[in-house]
PDB file of C-alpha atoms in Angstrom:
ATOM      1  CA  MET A   1      89.966  -5.309 -48.078  1.00  0.00           C
ATOM      2  CA  SER A   2      88.629  -4.988 -45.092  1.00  0.00           C
ATOM      3  CA  ILE A   3      86.255  -6.762 -45.174  1.00  0.00           C
ATOM      4  CA  PHE A   4      88.460 -10.071 -45.744  1.00  0.00           C
ATOM      5  CA  SER A   5      90.114  -9.036 -42.625  1.00  0.00           C
ATOM      6  CA  LYS A   6      87.573  -8.557 -41.129  1.00  0.00           C
ATOM      7  CA  LEU A   7      86.768 -12.058 -41.792  1.00  0.00           C
ATOM      8  CA  LEU A   8      90.155 -12.805 -40.541  1.00  0.00           C
ATOM      9  CA  THR A   9      89.968 -11.263 -37.577  1.00  0.00           C
ATOM     10  CA  LEU A  10      86.792 -13.351 -36.181  1.00  0.00           C
ATOM     11  CA  PHE A  11      88.704 -16.550 -37.505  1.00  0.00           C
ATOM     12  CA  ARG A  12      91.592 -16.214 -34.839  1.00  0.00           C
ATOM     13  CA  GLY A  13      89.742 -14.534 -31.931  1.00  0.00           C
ATOM     14  CA  THR A  14      87.711 -17.244 -32.790  1.00  0.00           C
ATOM     15  CA  ALA A  15      90.784 -19.647 -33.580  1.00  0.00           C
ATOM     16  CA  HIS A  16      91.764 -18.054 -29.589  1.00  0.00           C
ATOM     17  CA  GLU A  17      88.927 -18.606 -28.507  1.00  0.00           C
ATOM     18  CA  VAL A  18      88.025 -21.733 -28.748  1.00  0.00           C
ATOM     19  CA  GLY A  19      91.798 -22.340 -28.366  1.00  0.00           C
ATOM     20  CA  GLN A  20      92.027 -20.770 -24.833  1.00  0.00           C
ATOM     21  CA  LYS A  21      88.081 -22.893 -24.046  1.00  0.00           C
ATOM     22  CA  THR A  22      90.697 -26.319 -25.077  1.00  0.00           C
ATOM     23  CA  VAL A  23      93.188 -24.808 -22.544  1.00  0.00           C
ATOM     24  CA  ASP A  24      90.994 -24.797 -19.511  1.00  0.00           C
ATOM     25  CA  ALA A  25      89.409 -27.863 -20.522  1.00  0.00           C
ATOM     26  CA  ASN A  26      92.312 -29.618 -20.086  1.00  0.00           C
ATOM     27  CA  ALA A  27      93.757 -27.351 -17.810  1.00  0.00           C
ATOM     28  CA  LEU A  28      94.987 -30.193 -15.084  1.00  0.00           C
ATOM     29  CA  ARG A  29      96.430 -32.618 -18.568  1.00  0.00           C
ATOM     30  CA  ILE A  30      98.598 -29.892 -19.600  1.00  0.00           C
ATOM     31  CA  LEU A  31      99.707 -29.180 -16.220  1.00  0.00           C
ATOM     32  CA  ASP A  32     100.935 -32.900 -15.255  1.00  0.00           C
ATOM     33  CA  GLN A  33     102.323 -32.808 -18.848  1.00  0.00           C
ATOM     34  CA  GLU A  34     104.554 -30.324 -18.056  1.00  0.00           C
ATOM     35  CA  VAL A  35     105.180 -31.157 -14.570  1.00  0.00           C
ATOM     36  CA  ARG A  36     106.408 -34.433 -15.996  1.00  0.00           C
ATOM     37  CA  ASP A  37     108.515 -32.012 -18.831  1.00  0.00           C
ATOM     38  CA  ALA A  38     110.391 -30.639 -15.778  1.00  0.00           C
ATOM     39  CA  GLY A  39     111.094 -33.413 -14.526  1.00  0.00           C
ATOM     40  CA  ALA A  40     112.679 -34.273 -17.300  1.00  0.00           C
ATOM     41  CA  GLU A  41     114.598 -31.938 -17.756  1.00  0.00           C
ATOM     42  CA  LEU A  42     115.995 -32.237 -14.065  1.00  0.00           C
ATOM     43  CA  THR A  43     116.738 -35.287 -14.724  1.00  0.00           C
ATOM     44  CA  ARG A  44     118.705 -34.157 -18.096  1.00  0.00           C
ATOM     45  CA  SER A  45     120.090 -31.172 -15.415  1.00  0.00           C
ATOM     46  CA  ARG A  46     120.841 -34.117 -12.267  1.00  0.00           C
ATOM     47  CA  GLU A  47     123.028 -35.949 -15.662  1.00  0.00           C
ATOM     48  CA  GLU A  48     124.845 -33.379 -16.678  1.00  0.00           C
ATOM     49  CA  LEU A  49     126.114 -32.086 -13.220  1.00  0.00           C
ATOM     50  CA  THR A  50     126.995 -35.960 -12.457  1.00  0.00           C
ATOM     51  CA  LYS A  51     129.225 -35.315 -16.031  1.00  0.00           C
ATOM     52  CA  LEU A  52     130.623 -32.185 -14.632  1.00  0.00           C
ATOM     53  CA  MET A  53     131.860 -33.702 -11.043  1.00  0.00           C
ATOM     54  CA  ALA A  54     133.655 -37.081 -13.475  1.00  0.00           C
ATOM     55  CA  GLN A  55     135.173 -34.362 -15.117  1.00  0.00           C
ATOM     56  CA  SER A  56     136.516 -32.752 -12.052  1.00  0.00           C
ATOM     57  CA  LYS A  57     137.606 -36.066 -10.775  1.00  0.00           C
ATOM     58  CA  LEU A  58     139.079 -36.375 -13.482  1.00  0.00           C
ATOM     59  CA  ALA A  59     140.734 -33.315 -13.288  1.00  0.00           C
ATOM     60  CA  GLN A  60     142.191 -33.001  -9.979  1.00  0.00           C
ATOM     61  CA  GLN A  61     143.246 -36.635 -10.324  1.00  0.00           C
ATOM     62  CA  LYS A  62     145.332 -35.497 -13.406  1.00  0.00           C
ATOM     63  CA  ILE A  63     147.189 -32.228 -11.536  1.00  0.00           C
ATOM     64  CA  ASP A  64     148.073 -34.518  -8.483  1.00  0.00           C
ATOM     65  CA  ALA A  65     149.874 -36.442 -11.084  1.00  0.00           C
ATOM     66  CA  ARG A  66     151.297 -34.016 -12.540  1.00  0.00           C
ATOM     67  CA  ASN A  67     152.157 -32.330  -9.219  1.00  0.00           C
ATOM     68  CA  ALA A  68     154.138 -35.190  -7.761  1.00  0.00           C
ATOM     69  CA  LYS A  69     156.071 -35.533 -11.729  1.00  0.00           C
ATOM     70  CA  MET A  70     157.018 -31.538 -10.791  1.00  0.00           C
ATOM     71  CA  ALA A  71     157.895 -32.352  -7.615  1.00  0.00           C
ATOM     72  CA  GLU A  72     160.614 -35.521  -8.652  1.00  0.00           C
ATOM     73  CA  TYR A  73     161.815 -32.576 -11.568  1.00  0.00           C
ATOM     74  CA  VAL A  74     162.005 -30.570  -8.191  1.00  0.00           C
ATOM     75  CA  ARG A  75     164.301 -32.919  -6.845  1.00  0.00           C
ATOM     76  CA  TYR A  76     166.521 -33.332  -9.789  1.00  0.00           C
ATOM     77  CA  ILE A  77     167.302 -29.825 -10.121  1.00  0.00           C
ATOM     78  CA  GLU A  78     168.359 -29.816  -7.015  1.00  0.00           C
ATOM     79  CA  GLY A  79     170.573 -32.641  -7.831  1.00  0.00           C
ATOM     80  CA  ALA A  80     171.951 -31.894 -10.645  1.00  0.00           C
ATOM     81  CA  LEU A  81     173.149 -28.132  -9.140  1.00  0.00           C
ATOM     82  CA  GLY A  82     174.511 -30.017  -6.166  1.00  0.00           C
ATOM     83  CA  LYS A  83     176.504 -32.027  -8.148  1.00  0.00           C
ATOM     84  CA  GLY A  84     176.890 -29.817 -10.297  1.00  0.00           C
ATOM     85  CA  ASP A  85     175.847 -30.161 -13.654  1.00  0.00           C
ATOM     86  CA  GLU A  86     173.987 -26.993 -14.957  1.00  0.00           C
ATOM     87  CA  ALA A  87     172.481 -28.866 -18.169  1.00  0.00           C
ATOM     88  CA  LEU A  88     171.546 -30.948 -16.746  1.00  0.00           C
ATOM     89  CA  ALA A  89     169.467 -29.145 -14.569  1.00  0.00           C
ATOM     90  CA  HIS A  90     168.582 -26.385 -17.916  1.00  0.00           C
ATOM     91  CA  ASP A  91     166.909 -29.784 -18.759  1.00  0.00           C
ATOM     92  CA  VAL A  92     164.936 -30.475 -16.011  1.00  0.00           C
ATOM     93  CA  ALA A  93     163.704 -27.578 -15.875  1.00  0.00           C
ATOM     94  CA  ALA A  94     163.100 -27.061 -19.169  1.00  0.00           C
ATOM     95  CA  LYS A  95     160.539 -29.677 -18.445  1.00  0.00           C
ATOM     96  CA  LEU A  96     159.497 -28.550 -14.796  1.00  0.00           C
ATOM     97  CA  ALA A  97     158.341 -25.096 -17.107  1.00  0.00           C
ATOM     98  CA  ALA A  98     155.852 -27.315 -19.321  1.00  0.00           C
ATOM     99  CA  LEU A  99     154.754 -29.118 -16.564  1.00  0.00           C
ATOM    100  CA  GLU A 100     153.774 -25.677 -14.534  1.00  0.00           C
ATOM    101  CA  THR A 101     152.055 -24.203 -17.678  1.00  0.00           C
ATOM    102  CA  GLU A 102     149.662 -27.515 -18.147  1.00  0.00           C
ATOM    103  CA  ASP A 103     149.284 -26.814 -14.690  1.00  0.00           C
ATOM    104  CA  ARG A 104     148.113 -23.447 -14.555  1.00  0.00           C
ATOM    105  CA  ALA A 105     145.290 -23.766 -16.829  1.00  0.00           C
ATOM    106  CA  ASP A 106     144.377 -27.687 -15.193  1.00  0.00           C
ATOM    107  CA  GLN A 107     144.290 -25.454 -11.956  1.00  0.00           C
ATOM    108  CA  ALA A 108     142.086 -22.426 -14.166  1.00  0.00           C
ATOM    109  CA  THR A 109     139.885 -25.325 -15.828  1.00  0.00           C
ATOM    110  CA  LYS A 110     138.786 -27.208 -12.478  1.00  0.00           C
ATOM    111  CA  VAL A 111     137.754 -24.121 -11.268  1.00  0.00           C
ATOM    112  CA  GLN A 112     135.290 -23.217 -13.688  1.00  0.00           C
ATOM    113  CA  LEU A 113     134.007 -26.957 -13.352  1.00  0.00           C
ATOM    114  CA  ASP A 114     134.264 -26.341  -9.350  1.00  0.00           C
ATOM    115  CA  GLN A 115     131.673 -23.447 -10.219  1.00  0.00           C
ATOM    116  CA  SER A 116     129.531 -24.715 -12.389  1.00  0.00           C
ATOM    117  CA  ILE A 117     129.449 -27.943  -9.836  1.00  0.00           C
ATOM    118  CA  VAL A 118     128.370 -25.233  -6.740  1.00  0.00           C
ATOM    119  CA  SER A 119     126.154 -23.038  -8.884  1.00  0.00           C
ATOM    120  CA  LEU A 120     124.632 -26.246 -10.801  1.00  0.00           C
ATOM    121  CA  LYS A 121     123.903 -28.231  -7.526  1.00  0.00           C
ATOM    122  CA  ALA A 122     122.267 -25.041  -6.742  1.00  0.00           C
ATOM    123  CA  ALA A 123     120.319 -24.721  -9.505  1.00  0.00           C
ATOM    124  CA  ILE A 124     118.615 -28.248  -9.486  1.00  0.00           C
ATOM    125  CA  GLN A 125     117.955 -27.825  -5.661  1.00  0.00           C
ATOM    126  CA  LYS A 126     116.154 -25.592  -6.160  1.00  0.00           C
ATOM    127  CA  ALA A 127     114.572 -26.680  -9.007  1.00  0.00           C
ATOM    128  CA  GLU A 128     113.362 -30.083  -6.630  1.00  0.00           C
ATOM    129  CA  GLY A 129     111.897 -27.635  -4.160  1.00  0.00           C
ATOM    130  CA  GLN A 130     109.341 -26.307  -6.987  1.00  0.00           C
ATOM    131  CA  LEU A 131     108.659 -29.118  -8.343  1.00  0.00           C
ATOM    132  CA  ARG A 132     107.936 -30.262  -5.278  1.00  0.00           C
ATOM    133  CA  GLY A 133     105.554 -27.767  -4.266  1.00  0.00           C
ATOM    134  CA  MET A 134     104.265 -28.063  -7.816  1.00  0.00           C
ATOM    135  CA  ARG A 135     102.979 -31.698  -7.471  1.00  0.00           C
ATOM    136  CA  GLN A 136     102.192 -31.070  -4.159  1.00  0.00           C
ATOM    137  CA  GLN A 137      99.945 -27.990  -4.964  1.00  0.00           C
ATOM    138  CA  ILE A 138      98.299 -30.259  -8.241  1.00  0.00           C
ATOM    139  CA  ASP A 139      97.307 -33.170  -5.649  1.00  0.00           C
ATOM    140  CA  THR A 140      95.833 -30.019  -3.221  1.00  0.00           C
ATOM    141  CA  VAL A 141      93.755 -28.182  -7.323  1.00  0.00           C
ATOM    142  CA  LYS A 142      93.486 -32.806  -8.133  1.00  0.00           C
ATOM    143  CA  ALA A 143      91.891 -32.773  -4.907  1.00  0.00           C
ATOM    144  CA  THR A 144      90.121 -29.611  -5.333  1.00  0.00           C
ATOM    145  CA  ASP A 145      88.510 -30.685  -8.730  1.00  0.00           C
ATOM    146  CA  ALA A 146      87.420 -33.603  -7.921  1.00  0.00           C
ATOM    147  CA  VAL A 147      85.849 -32.621  -4.656  1.00  0.00           C
ATOM    148  CA  GLN A 148      84.323 -29.442  -6.722  1.00  0.00           C
ATOM    149  CA  ARG A 149      82.825 -32.472  -9.520  1.00  0.00           C
ATOM    150  CA  ALA A 150      80.883 -34.059  -6.864  1.00  0.00           C
ATOM    151  CA  GLN A 151      79.396 -31.213  -5.299  1.00  0.00           C
ATOM    152  CA  ALA A 152      78.550 -30.380  -8.870  1.00  0.00           C
ATOM    153  CA  THR A 153      77.584 -33.915  -9.229  1.00  0.00           C
ATOM    154  CA  ILE A 154      75.669 -33.374  -6.158  1.00  0.00           C
ATOM    155  CA  ALA A 155      73.427 -30.626  -6.798  1.00  0.00           C
ATOM    156  CA  ALA A 156      73.104 -31.344 -10.141  1.00  0.00           C
ATOM    157  CA  ARG A 157      70.777 -34.136  -9.311  1.00  0.00           C
ATOM    158  CA  HIS A 158      69.149 -32.328  -6.285  1.00  0.00           C
ATOM    159  CA  ALA A 159      68.058 -29.581  -9.051  1.00  0.00           C
ATOM    160  CA  GLY A 160      66.292 -32.302 -10.900  1.00  0.00           C
ATOM    161  CA  ALA A 161      64.857 -33.575  -7.889  1.00  0.00           C
ATOM    162  CA  ASN A 162      63.701 -30.494  -7.587  1.00  0.00           C
ATOM    163  CA  SER A 163      62.821 -29.980 -11.049  1.00  0.00           C
ATOM    164  CA  ARG A 164      61.289 -33.891 -10.969  1.00  0.00           C
ATOM    165  CA  MET A 165      58.788 -32.415  -7.756  1.00  0.00           C
ATOM    166  CA  GLY A 166      57.444 -29.409  -9.227  1.00  0.00           C
ATOM    167  CA  SER A 167      56.720 -31.310 -12.205  1.00  0.00           C
ATOM    168  CA  ALA A 168      54.451 -33.503  -9.850  1.00  0.00           C
ATOM    169  CA  LEU A 169      53.756 -31.274  -7.762  1.00  0.00           C
ATOM    170  CA  ASP A 170      51.884 -28.877 -10.928  1.00  0.00           C
ATOM    171  CA  SER A 171      51.130 -32.333 -12.312  1.00  0.00           C
ATOM    172  CA  LEU A 172      48.447 -33.213  -8.785  1.00  0.00           C
ATOM    173  CA  ASP A 173      47.364 -29.085  -9.297  1.00  0.00           C
ATOM    174  CA  ARG A 174      45.743 -30.242 -12.758  1.00  0.00           C
ATOM    175  CA  ILE A 175      44.429 -32.832 -11.157  1.00  0.00           C
ATOM    176  CA  LYS A 176      42.640 -31.436  -8.527  1.00  0.00           C
ATOM    177  CA  ALA A 177      41.764 -28.992 -11.305  1.00  0.00           C
ATOM    178  CA  ARG A 178      40.325 -31.295 -13.458  1.00  0.00           C
ATOM    179  CA  GLN A 179      38.101 -33.044 -10.158  1.00  0.00           C
ATOM    180  CA  ALA A 180      36.366 -29.592  -8.597  1.00  0.00           C
ATOM    181  CA  GLU A 181      36.320 -29.209 -12.676  1.00  0.00           C
ATOM    182  CA  ALA A 182      34.019 -32.826 -12.618  1.00  0.00           C
ATOM    183  CA  ALA A 183      32.634 -31.933 -10.043  1.00  0.00           C
ATOM    184  CA  ALA A 184      31.162 -28.053 -10.499  1.00  0.00           C
ATOM    185  CA  ARG A 185      29.667 -30.457 -14.085  1.00  0.00           C
ATOM    186  CA  ILE A 186      27.862 -33.100 -11.938  1.00  0.00           C
ATOM    187  CA  GLU A 187      26.580 -30.461  -9.262  1.00  0.00           C
ATOM    188  CA  SER A 188      25.415 -28.764 -11.831  1.00  0.00           C
ATOM    189  CA  ALA A 189      23.459 -31.458 -14.172  1.00  0.00           C
ATOM    190  CA  GLU A 190      21.553 -32.051 -10.923  1.00  0.00           C
ATOM    191  CA  GLU A 191      20.664 -28.224 -10.431  1.00  0.00           C
ATOM    192  CA  LEU A 192      19.694 -28.333 -14.008  1.00  0.00           C
ATOM    193  CA  GLU A 193      17.490 -31.659 -12.984  1.00  0.00           C
ATOM    194  CA  SER A 194      15.926 -30.832 -10.670  1.00  0.00           C
ATOM    195  CA  SER A 195      14.402 -27.083 -11.524  1.00  0.00           C
ATOM    196  CA  SER A 196      13.278 -29.356 -14.335  1.00  0.00           C
ATOM    197  CA  GLY A 197      11.879 -32.061 -13.343  1.00  0.00           C
ATOM    198  CA  ASP A 198       9.759 -32.695  -9.266  1.00  0.00           C
ATOM    199  CA  GLY A 199      13.121 -32.097  -7.369  1.00  0.00           C
ATOM    200  CA  ASP A 200      13.130 -28.838  -6.382  1.00  0.00           C
ATOM    201  CA  LEU A 201       9.239 -28.703  -6.206  1.00  0.00           C
ATOM    202  CA  ASN A 202       9.666 -31.711  -3.389  1.00  0.00           C
ATOM    203  CA  LYS A 203      12.378 -29.801  -1.655  1.00  0.00           C
ATOM    204  CA  ARG A 204       9.825 -26.524  -0.787  1.00  0.00           C
ATOM    205  CA  LEU A 205       6.955 -29.135   0.418  1.00  0.00           C
ATOM    206  CA  ALA A 206       9.098 -30.582   2.758  1.00  0.00           C
ATOM    207  CA  ALA A 207      10.446 -26.991   3.923  1.00  0.00           C
ATOM    208  CA  ALA A 208       7.538 -25.504   4.665  1.00  0.00           C
ATOM    209  CA  GLY A 209       5.823 -29.853   6.953  1.00  0.00           C
ATOM    210  CA  LEU A 210       3.846 -30.766   3.793  1.00  0.00           C
ATOM    211  CA  LEU A 211       5.798 -33.196   2.450  1.00  0.00           C
ATOM    212  CA  SER A 212       6.160 -36.479   5.010  1.00  0.00           C
ATOM    213  CA  GLY A 213       9.421 -37.853   4.235  1.00  0.00           C
ATOM    214  CA  ASP A 214      10.824 -40.989   4.748  1.00  0.00           C
ATOM    215  CA  ALA A 215       9.580 -43.067   7.827  1.00  0.00           C
ATOM    216  CA  ASP A 216      11.602 -43.962  10.598  1.00  0.00           C
ATOM    217  CA  ALA A 217      11.551 -46.203  14.119  1.00  0.00           C
ATOM    218  CA  ALA A 218      10.128 -43.612  16.059  1.00  0.00           C
ATOM    219  CA  SER A 219       6.941 -43.137  13.990  1.00  0.00           C
ATOM    220  CA  VAL A 220       6.836 -46.661  12.801  1.00  0.00           C
ATOM    221  CA  LEU A 221       6.505 -47.192  16.516  1.00  0.00           C
ATOM    222  CA  ALA A 222       4.000 -44.182  17.558  1.00  0.00           C
ATOM    223  CA  ARG A 223       1.969 -46.307  14.653  1.00  0.00           C
ATOM    224  CA  PHE A 224       1.453 -49.583  16.351  1.00  0.00           C
ATOM    225  CA  LYS A 225       1.405 -47.708  19.877  1.00  0.00           C
ATOM    226  CA  LYS A 226      -1.766 -45.548  18.446  1.00  0.00           C
ATOM    227  CA  PRO A 227      -4.403 -48.562  17.749  1.00  0.00           C
ATOM    228  CA  LEU A 228      -3.674 -49.756  21.787  1.00  0.00           C
ATOM    229  CA  GLN A 229      -4.908 -46.188  22.915  1.00  0.00           C
ATOM    230  CA  LEU A 230      -7.373 -45.887  21.528  1.00  0.00           C
ATOM    231  CA  GLY A 231      -8.114 -49.201  22.906  1.00  0.00           C
ATOM    232  CA  ALA A 232      -7.467 -48.527  26.546  1.00  0.00           C
ATOM    233  CA  ASP A 233      -9.027 -44.661  26.289  1.00  0.00           C
ATOM    234  CA  SER A 234     -13.006 -46.687  25.153  1.00  0.00           C
ATOM    235  CA  ALA A 235     -12.552 -50.006  27.356  1.00  0.00           C
ATOM    236  CA  PRO A 236     -13.273 -47.956  31.317  1.00  0.00           C
ATOM    237  CA  ALA A 237     -16.380 -46.030  29.954  1.00  0.00           C
ATOM    238  CA  ALA A 238     -18.156 -49.512  28.726  1.00  0.00           C
ATOM    239  CA  LEU A 239     -17.317 -50.828  32.234  1.00  0.00           C
ATOM    240  CA  ALA A 240     -18.277 -47.585  34.378  1.00  0.00           C
ATOM    241  CA  PRO A 241     -21.458 -47.983  35.949  1.00  0.00           C
ATOM    242  CA  PRO A 242     -24.963 -46.049  33.999  1.00  0.00           C
ATOM    243  CA  ALA A 243     -25.194 -42.906  36.245  1.00  0.00           C
ATOM    244  CA  PRO A 244     -28.188 -42.204  38.420  1.00  0.00           C
ATOM    245  CA  ALA A 245     -31.189 -40.539  36.748  1.00  0.00           C
ATOM    246  CA  THR A 246     -32.651 -37.194  37.292  1.00  0.00           C
ATOM    247  CA  GLY A 247     -34.811 -36.086  35.121  1.00  0.00           C
ATOM    248  CA  THR A 248     -37.473 -36.439  33.156  1.00  0.00           C
ATOM    249  CA  LEU A 249     -39.690 -39.006  32.065  1.00  0.00           C
ATOM    250  CA  SER A 250     -39.269 -37.366  28.565  1.00  0.00           C
ATOM    251  CA  ASP A 251     -35.631 -37.087  29.398  1.00  0.00           C
ATOM    252  CA  VAL A 252     -35.364 -41.081  29.866  1.00  0.00           C
ATOM    253  CA  HIS A 253     -37.671 -41.271  26.878  1.00  0.00           C
ATOM    254  CA  GLU A 254     -34.967 -38.859  24.803  1.00  0.00           C
ATOM    255  CA  VAL A 255     -31.902 -41.257  25.476  1.00  0.00           C
ATOM    256  CA  GLY A 256     -33.411 -44.112  24.878  1.00  0.00           C
ATOM    257  CA  VAL A 257     -33.967 -43.526  21.511  1.00  0.00           C
ATOM    258  CA  ARG A 258     -30.725 -41.842  20.984  1.00  0.00           C
ATOM    259  CA  ARG A 259     -28.660 -45.217  22.940  1.00  0.00           C
ATOM    260  CA  ASP A 260     -31.042 -47.531  20.564  1.00  0.00           C
ATOM    261  CA  ALA A 261     -29.918 -44.759  17.076  1.00  0.00           C
ATOM    262  CA  GLY A 262     -26.560 -45.955  18.359  1.00  0.00           C
ATOM    263  CA  ASN A 263     -27.146 -49.731  19.006  1.00  0.00           C
TER     264      ASN A 263
END
């Protein structure tokens, strides 16, 4: 029984929560309908006021007509008494008494109608003021709600843009990381190939200056200038006059032998 009671309480709580969420989600619609209902009630109140004012006007007309009749009876009574006809004066006085009784009742009714009219007018004026203020507040609430919805939409779009930007930056970082990894693999493969072949030995020989590098313009030009310089150096030696003989005959003979051998 206690479990059933708890389940019933849970159901009631859930229903209340769902109902409250529904009311909150449709608060402006509910408020608009409440204002329309209040406006309809105010319209009915104005109609009732119009009826009361009409009844008061009719009651006043009835009172005025009776007052005129009562004034006429008063003149009749005075005339009958003036002529000494007391019986006629008594009959007219009886009519006047009945009219006075009716007049007192109608006067009391008229006073109540006038009081009701004054009270209802004040209530209607107060309700109209409250309704105008409520409508102004509703307009303000609607404008605020529209602005807040626009701000929420902008914020959501901005958050979505930031999220997409962050995702793009993450993708860019991953691409850069893959490229760096690929470059490292290529460099490692080149180093492995150099160490397994003659590449590493050639680098060491070039660093020691024992391995000639690729020819450039300066080295090619120097190679063409070298034979020209050798020719220029040998030409003056061939044109130079023979040195005077200062040695012995044996020395001259030895020199001649060396020349013959050279030729």
